[in-house]
Coordinates of C-alpha atoms and ligand atoms in Angstrom, one line a residue:
M1 CA -95.8 84.6 105.1
P2 CA -97.0 88.0 106.3
L3 CA -100.8 88.3 106.6
K4 CA -102.2 91.0 104.6
E5 CA -103.7 92.7 107.6
E6 CA -100.6 93.1 109.4
Y7 CA -98.9 95.7 107.2
A8 CA -101.6 96.6 104.8
M9 CA -100.7 99.7 102.5
K10 CA -102.4 101.4 99.7
V11 CA -100.5 100.7 96.3
P12 CA -102.1 102.9 93.3
F13 CA -101.9 101.6 89.8
V14 CA -100.0 104.8 88.9
D15 CA -99.1 107.9 91.0
L16 CA -99.2 111.1 88.9
Q17 CA -99.5 113.4 92.0
S18 CA -96.2 112.4 93.6
E19 CA -94.5 112.6 90.3
Y20 CA -95.8 116.2 90.1
Q21 CA -94.8 116.9 93.6
S22 CA -91.1 115.9 92.8
I23 CA -91.0 118.4 90.0
K24 CA -93.4 121.0 91.1
E25 CA -91.2 124.0 91.2
Q26 CA -89.6 123.4 87.7
V27 CA -93.1 122.6 86.2
D28 CA -94.8 125.7 87.7
G29 CA -92.0 128.0 86.6
A30 CA -92.0 126.7 83.1
I31 CA -95.8 127.1 82.9
A32 CA -95.5 130.6 84.3
G33 CA -93.1 131.4 81.6
V34 CA -95.6 130.4 78.9
L35 CA -98.4 132.6 80.5
D36 CA -96.0 135.4 80.5
R37 CA -95.1 135.0 76.8
S38 CA -98.7 134.0 75.9
D39 CA -97.5 132.0 72.9
F40 CA -100.1 129.4 73.6
I41 CA -100.3 127.9 69.8
L42 CA -97.2 126.6 68.3
G43 CA -95.1 128.7 70.7
Q44 CA -91.5 128.5 71.4
T45 CA -91.5 125.4 73.6
V46 CA -93.2 123.2 70.9
S47 CA -90.2 123.7 68.6
D48 CA -87.8 123.3 71.6
F49 CA -89.5 120.1 72.4
E50 CA -89.6 118.7 69.1
K51 CA -85.9 119.3 68.8
A52 CA -85.0 117.6 72.0
F53 CA -87.5 114.7 71.4
A54 CA -86.0 114.1 67.8
E55 CA -82.5 114.0 69.5
Y56 CA -83.5 111.8 72.2
C57 CA -85.0 109.2 69.8
E58 CA -81.9 109.6 67.8
A59 CA -84.0 110.7 64.8
E60 CA -84.0 113.7 62.5
Y61 CA -87.2 115.2 62.8
A62 CA -90.3 115.4 65.5
V63 CA -93.5 117.0 65.0
G64 CA -95.8 117.6 67.9
V65 CA -99.5 116.9 67.7
D66 CA -102.5 116.5 70.1
S67 CA -102.4 112.9 70.8
G68 CA -101.0 109.5 70.0
F69 CA -104.0 108.6 68.1
S70 CA -103.4 112.0 65.8
A71 CA -99.8 111.0 65.5
L72 CA -100.6 107.6 64.0
E73 CA -103.4 109.0 61.9
L74 CA -101.3 111.8 60.4
I75 CA -98.6 109.5 59.5
L76 CA -101.0 107.1 57.6
R77 CA -102.4 110.4 55.9
A78 CA -99.0 111.6 55.0
Y79 CA -98.4 108.4 53.2
D80 CA -101.7 108.7 51.4
I81 CA -103.1 105.5 53.1
G82 CA -106.8 105.4 52.6
A83 CA -109.8 103.6 51.1
G84 CA -108.9 100.2 49.5
D85 CA -105.6 100.0 51.4
E86 CA -104.6 97.6 54.1
V87 CA -102.3 98.2 57.2
I88 CA -101.2 95.2 59.0
T89 CA -101.1 95.5 62.9
A90 CA -101.3 93.6 66.1
A91 CA -104.4 91.8 67.3
N92 CA -103.2 92.4 70.7
T93 CA -102.8 96.2 71.3
F94 CA -104.9 99.2 72.4
I95 CA -107.9 99.8 70.1
A96 CA -106.4 103.4 69.1
T97 CA -103.9 101.5 66.9
A98 CA -106.8 100.2 64.9
L99 CA -108.9 103.1 65.1
A100 CA -106.2 105.4 63.5
I101 CA -106.2 103.0 60.6
S102 CA -109.8 102.8 60.1
N103 CA -110.4 106.4 60.6
C104 CA -108.1 107.1 57.5
G105 CA -110.4 104.6 55.5
A106 CA -107.9 102.0 55.3
R107 CA -108.6 98.5 56.6
P108 CA -106.8 97.3 59.9
V109 CA -105.7 93.7 59.1
L110 CA -104.9 92.0 62.4
V111 CA -102.3 89.4 63.1
D112 CA -101.8 87.4 66.2
A113 CA -99.1 87.9 69.0
D114 CA -95.8 86.0 69.7
P115 CA -96.5 83.8 72.8
D116 CA -93.4 85.1 74.5
T117 CA -93.3 88.7 73.9
F118 CA -97.0 89.3 73.1
N119 CA -95.9 91.5 70.3
L120 CA -96.7 91.3 66.7
D121 CA -95.5 87.9 65.2
P122 CA -93.5 88.5 62.1
V123 CA -94.4 84.9 60.8
Q124 CA -97.9 85.9 60.9
V125 CA -97.3 89.4 59.3
E126 CA -95.9 87.7 56.1
K127 CA -99.1 85.4 55.7
A128 CA -101.1 88.7 56.0
I129 CA -99.6 90.5 53.1
T130 CA -101.8 91.1 49.9
P131 CA -101.7 93.4 47.0
A132 CA -103.6 95.9 49.0
T133 CA -101.2 96.0 51.8
K134 CA -99.5 99.5 52.1
A135 CA -97.8 99.4 55.7
I136 CA -96.9 97.2 58.7
L137 CA -97.7 98.9 62.0
P138 CA -96.1 97.2 64.8
V139 CA -96.7 98.1 68.4
H140 CA -94.1 98.2 71.0
L141 CA -96.7 97.0 73.7
Y142 CA -96.3 97.4 77.4
G143 CA -92.9 99.0 76.6
Q144 CA -91.0 96.2 74.9
P145 CA -89.9 96.8 71.4
A146 CA -91.5 94.5 68.8
D147 CA -89.0 92.2 66.8
M148 CA -88.3 94.9 64.1
D149 CA -85.6 93.3 61.9
P150 CA -87.9 90.7 60.3
I151 CA -90.7 93.3 60.0
L152 CA -88.3 95.6 58.3
A153 CA -87.0 93.0 55.9
L154 CA -90.6 92.0 54.8
A155 CA -91.4 95.6 54.2
Q156 CA -88.4 96.0 52.1
K157 CA -89.2 93.0 50.2
H158 CA -92.8 93.9 49.5
D159 CA -92.3 97.6 49.3
L160 CA -94.2 98.6 52.5
R161 CA -93.9 101.3 54.9
V162 CA -93.2 100.4 58.6
I163 CA -94.8 102.7 61.2
E164 CA -94.1 102.2 64.7
D165 CA -96.7 102.6 67.4
A166 CA -94.4 103.5 70.3
C167 CA -97.2 105.1 72.3
Q168 CA -96.1 102.7 75.2
A169 CA -92.3 102.8 74.6
H170 CA -90.6 106.1 75.0
G171 CA -86.9 105.4 75.5
A172 CA -87.1 101.6 74.9
R173 CA -84.2 100.1 72.8
Y174 CA -84.2 97.4 70.1
K175 CA -80.8 96.2 69.5
G176 CA -79.2 99.3 71.1
R177 CA -81.4 101.8 69.0
R178 CA -84.2 103.9 70.3
T179 CA -87.9 103.2 69.4
G180 CA -88.9 106.0 67.1
S181 CA -85.8 105.6 64.9
L182 CA -86.5 102.0 63.8
G183 CA -89.1 102.2 61.0
D184 CA -90.2 105.0 58.4
A185 CA -91.9 106.9 61.1
A186 CA -93.2 106.5 64.8
A187 CA -96.2 107.7 66.9
F188 CA -95.7 108.5 70.5
S189 CA -98.5 109.4 73.0
F190 CA -98.1 111.8 75.9
Y191 CA -101.2 110.8 77.7
P192 CA -100.5 111.5 81.4
S193 CA -99.8 108.0 82.5
K194 CA -97.5 107.1 79.7
N195 CA -93.7 106.8 80.3
L196 CA -93.4 110.4 79.3
G197 CA -96.7 112.1 80.1
A198 CA -98.1 115.6 79.7
Y199 CA -100.7 117.2 81.8
G200 CA -103.5 116.6 79.3
D201 CA -103.5 115.1 75.9
G202 CA -100.2 115.2 73.4
G203 CA -98.5 113.1 70.9
I204 CA -95.6 113.4 68.5
V205 CA -94.5 112.0 65.1
V206 CA -90.8 111.1 64.8
T207 CA -89.2 110.3 61.4
D208 CA -85.6 110.6 59.5
D209 CA -87.7 111.6 56.4
A210 CA -87.8 115.4 55.8
E211 CA -90.9 115.1 53.4
T212 CA -92.7 113.1 55.9
A213 CA -92.1 115.4 58.7
E214 CA -93.3 118.2 56.3
R215 CA -96.6 116.7 55.4
V216 CA -97.2 115.9 59.0
R217 CA -96.5 119.6 59.9
L218 CA -98.9 120.7 57.2
L219 CA -101.7 118.2 58.2
R220 CA -101.7 119.1 61.9
N221 CA -102.0 122.7 61.2
L222 CA -104.9 123.1 58.6
G223 CA -102.8 122.4 55.7
Q224 CA -101.2 125.7 56.1
S225 CA -97.6 126.5 54.9
V226 CA -97.7 130.2 55.5
K227 CA -100.4 132.0 57.4
Y228 CA -103.7 131.7 55.4
H229 CA -101.9 129.8 52.4
H230 CA -103.2 126.2 52.4
A231 CA -101.3 124.0 50.4
I232 CA -103.3 120.8 51.3
K233 CA -106.5 120.0 53.3
G234 CA -105.4 119.5 57.0
F235 CA -106.7 119.1 60.4
N236 CA -106.3 120.9 63.8
H237 CA -104.1 118.5 65.6
R238 CA -101.4 120.8 67.2
L239 CA -99.5 120.2 70.2
D240 CA -100.3 122.9 72.9
T241 CA -97.6 125.0 74.1
L242 CA -98.4 124.4 77.7
Q243 CA -98.2 120.5 77.1
A244 CA -94.8 121.0 75.4
T245 CA -93.6 123.0 78.2
V246 CA -94.3 120.3 80.7
L247 CA -92.8 117.7 78.3
C248 CA -89.6 119.9 78.0
T249 CA -89.3 119.9 81.8
K250 CA -89.9 116.1 82.2
L251 CA -87.6 114.8 79.1
P252 CA -84.3 115.1 80.7
R253 CA -85.7 112.9 83.4
L254 CA -87.2 110.1 81.4
D255 CA -84.2 107.8 81.3
E256 CA -84.0 107.9 85.1
A257 CA -87.8 107.3 85.3
N258 CA -87.5 104.3 83.0
G259 CA -84.6 103.0 85.1
S260 CA -87.0 103.0 88.2
R261 CA -89.5 101.1 86.2
R262 CA -86.9 98.6 85.2
E263 CA -85.7 98.3 88.8
A264 CA -89.2 97.7 89.9
A265 CA -89.8 95.1 87.4
E266 CA -86.5 93.3 88.5
V267 CA -88.0 93.3 92.0
Y268 CA -91.4 91.9 90.8
N269 CA -89.5 89.3 88.8
R270 CA -87.3 88.0 91.6
L271 CA -90.3 88.0 94.3
L272 CA -93.0 86.4 91.8
A273 CA -90.5 83.8 90.4
D274 CA -91.5 80.7 92.3
L275 CA -95.3 81.4 92.1
P276 CA -97.7 79.9 89.7
L277 CA -97.7 82.7 87.3
N278 CA -95.8 83.9 84.2
T279 CA -93.8 87.0 84.7
P280 CA -93.1 89.2 81.6
Q281 CA -90.3 87.8 79.2
E282 CA -87.8 90.5 78.3
A283 CA -86.8 89.4 74.6
P284 CA -82.9 89.3 73.9
W285 CA -83.0 92.3 71.8
A286 CA -85.0 94.5 74.0
E287 CA -84.4 97.1 76.5
H288 CA -88.0 96.9 77.9
V289 CA -89.2 100.3 79.5
Y290 CA -92.1 98.6 81.5
H291 CA -95.0 101.0 80.6
L292 CA -97.0 98.2 82.2
Y293 CA -96.0 95.1 84.0
V294 CA -98.2 92.4 83.0
V295 CA -98.3 89.0 84.7
E296 CA -100.3 85.9 83.2
V297 CA -102.3 83.6 85.6
A298 CA -104.6 80.9 85.3
E299 CA -107.8 82.0 83.6
E300 CA -110.0 80.6 86.5
Q301 CA -107.9 82.4 89.2
R302 CA -107.5 85.8 87.7
E303 CA -110.8 87.4 88.9
A304 CA -110.2 86.2 92.4
L305 CA -106.6 87.3 92.4
Q306 CA -107.6 90.8 91.3
A307 CA -110.3 91.0 93.9
Y308 CA -108.0 89.6 96.6
L309 CA -105.3 92.3 95.7
A310 CA -108.0 94.9 95.6
E311 CA -108.9 93.8 99.3
C312 CA -105.2 94.2 100.1
G313 CA -105.1 97.8 98.9
V314 CA -103.3 96.8 95.7
A315 CA -104.8 98.3 92.5
T316 CA -104.5 96.3 89.2
G317 CA -105.6 96.5 85.7
I318 CA -106.2 94.4 82.6
H319 CA -104.6 95.5 79.3
Y320 CA -106.8 94.6 77.6
P321 CA -109.9 92.6 78.4
I322 CA -111.4 92.2 75.0
P323 CA -109.2 91.9 71.8
I324 CA -110.0 94.4 69.0
H325 CA -111.6 91.8 66.7
L326 CA -114.1 90.9 69.4
Q327 CA -115.3 94.5 70.0
P328 CA -118.7 95.3 68.7
A329 CA -117.0 98.4 67.0
Y330 CA -115.2 96.2 64.7
E331 CA -117.8 93.5 63.8
E332 CA -117.3 94.9 60.4
L333 CA -113.9 93.2 60.0
G334 CA -115.5 90.0 60.1
Y335 CA -113.2 88.1 62.5
E336 CA -114.7 85.3 64.5
A337 CA -113.8 84.1 68.0
G338 CA -110.8 81.9 67.8
A339 CA -109.2 84.0 64.9
F340 CA -106.3 84.9 67.1
P341 CA -105.7 82.2 69.8
V342 CA -102.7 83.7 71.6
T343 CA -104.2 87.2 71.9
E344 CA -107.6 85.7 73.1
R345 CA -106.0 83.3 75.5
F346 CA -103.9 86.3 76.8
A347 CA -106.8 88.5 77.4
E348 CA -108.4 86.0 79.7
R349 CA -105.1 85.5 81.8
I350 CA -103.4 88.8 82.0
L351 CA -103.1 91.1 85.1
S352 CA -101.3 94.5 85.1
L353 CA -99.5 95.1 88.5
P354 CA -98.9 98.6 90.0
M355 CA -96.1 100.1 87.9
Y356 CA -95.1 103.8 87.7
Q357 CA -91.9 106.0 87.9
G358 CA -90.5 106.2 91.2
I359 CA -92.8 103.5 92.5
P360 CA -91.3 102.6 96.0
A361 CA -89.6 99.3 96.6
E362 CA -91.8 98.8 99.6
A363 CA -94.9 99.0 97.5
V364 CA -93.7 96.5 95.0
T365 CA -92.6 94.1 97.8
Y366 CA -96.0 94.5 99.4
A367 CA -98.0 93.8 96.3
A368 CA -95.8 90.7 95.4
D369 CA -96.3 89.5 99.1
C370 CA -100.0 89.8 98.7
I371 CA -99.8 87.7 95.5
A372 CA -97.9 85.1 97.3
A373 CA -100.4 85.2 100.2
F374 CA -103.2 84.6 97.6
F375 CA -101.6 81.6 96.1
D376 CA -100.8 80.3 99.7
E377 CA -104.4 80.6 100.6
N378 CA -105.9 79.3 97.0
G379 CA -103.4 76.9 95.7
S380 CA -102.1 77.1 92.1
G381 CA -105.5 76.8 90.4
Ligands
LIG401 C1 -102.0 105.4 74.4 C2 -102.0 104.6 73.2 C3 -102.3 105.2 72.0 C4 -103.2 106.5 71.8 O1 -102.5 107.5 72.4 P1 -103.4 108.8 72.8 O2 -102.4 109.8 73.2 O3 -104.3 108.4 74.1 O4 -104.3 109.1 71.7 C5 -102.0 104.4 70.9 N1 -101.5 103.1 70.8 C6 -101.2 102.6 71.9 C7 -100.4 101.3 72.0 C8 -101.3 103.3 73.2 O5 -100.9 102.8 74.4

């Protein structure tokens, strides 16, 4: 077992700088083009990107917005979901999912995770349906699609909308189909560290339904159909032309980028297989795109392992340390500790290892060796 001092290296959690360096010429040229045209708001590359991204998702329409949060919110508003309505979503997700629901005035109804995939458990979803339920909002957490077929069947049975939170799953597939094309509408985020990231905030709504796309188009731009003609009350949630330009440049490389994440995950899986931790389970229906690579370790060892890795120069994260229902911001929902045992147990045990597109194999190997050295020194908890 190599000692950590022998060949120490720095492994960042994500590396946006080297990604930029690899496409600098194309991005710089594309940005210069926008500056020349100066079509900064809803310019040419916004519609170019919308077309390209819809096609990439194997869907009909895409409408660019200013964040993943806005994408979720505008879909809900397009469906007139608001006060008095309930939207069922995952207890185990990033808080933005729930915030988009409550921001519209609706109530986020949380359900626990499936212990194998950590995504929304369809069995729990059915139990949470009430007469006030308007939509189910599954999250493709960490890059792995939720089990959509049972969710879609429930939605059909109870006449509910299905809205995908695909903010961590650009390019992932469920039974061969792309995320973004699985429900009634989907929200993607282009936060810089996402699988497809802008150089600032950005997001998009993807749908096969012309009316939904048109509603979101109005809502993102002050409810304006023709300049200074306002059909409905809208917002300013437009995608910037500069960000769309960056995204146009990066989209053709997304599959390759996701491939490099999958390769890194395979190396981690292999090197960590015999250690006392759980590596992520890829569901039989999923082509996982590893936005995050999340392992589960004994609760009493997590902090020590994270500290040990930091000492080795390996950056890690926890996604997410406090479940939504235990956040002070969501006291109003009235959930107690213990309400979602899978999610809560998971929050105490998870650790996200370095993962980004083009992560060098040596970095993955080094991180895995450091984890092995930790268990060598500390036993299996
Ligand atoms: C990133 C993310 C969002 C929000 O996206 P922003 O672009 O940061 O607003 C929503 N849901 C999930 C699951 C996310 O990971």
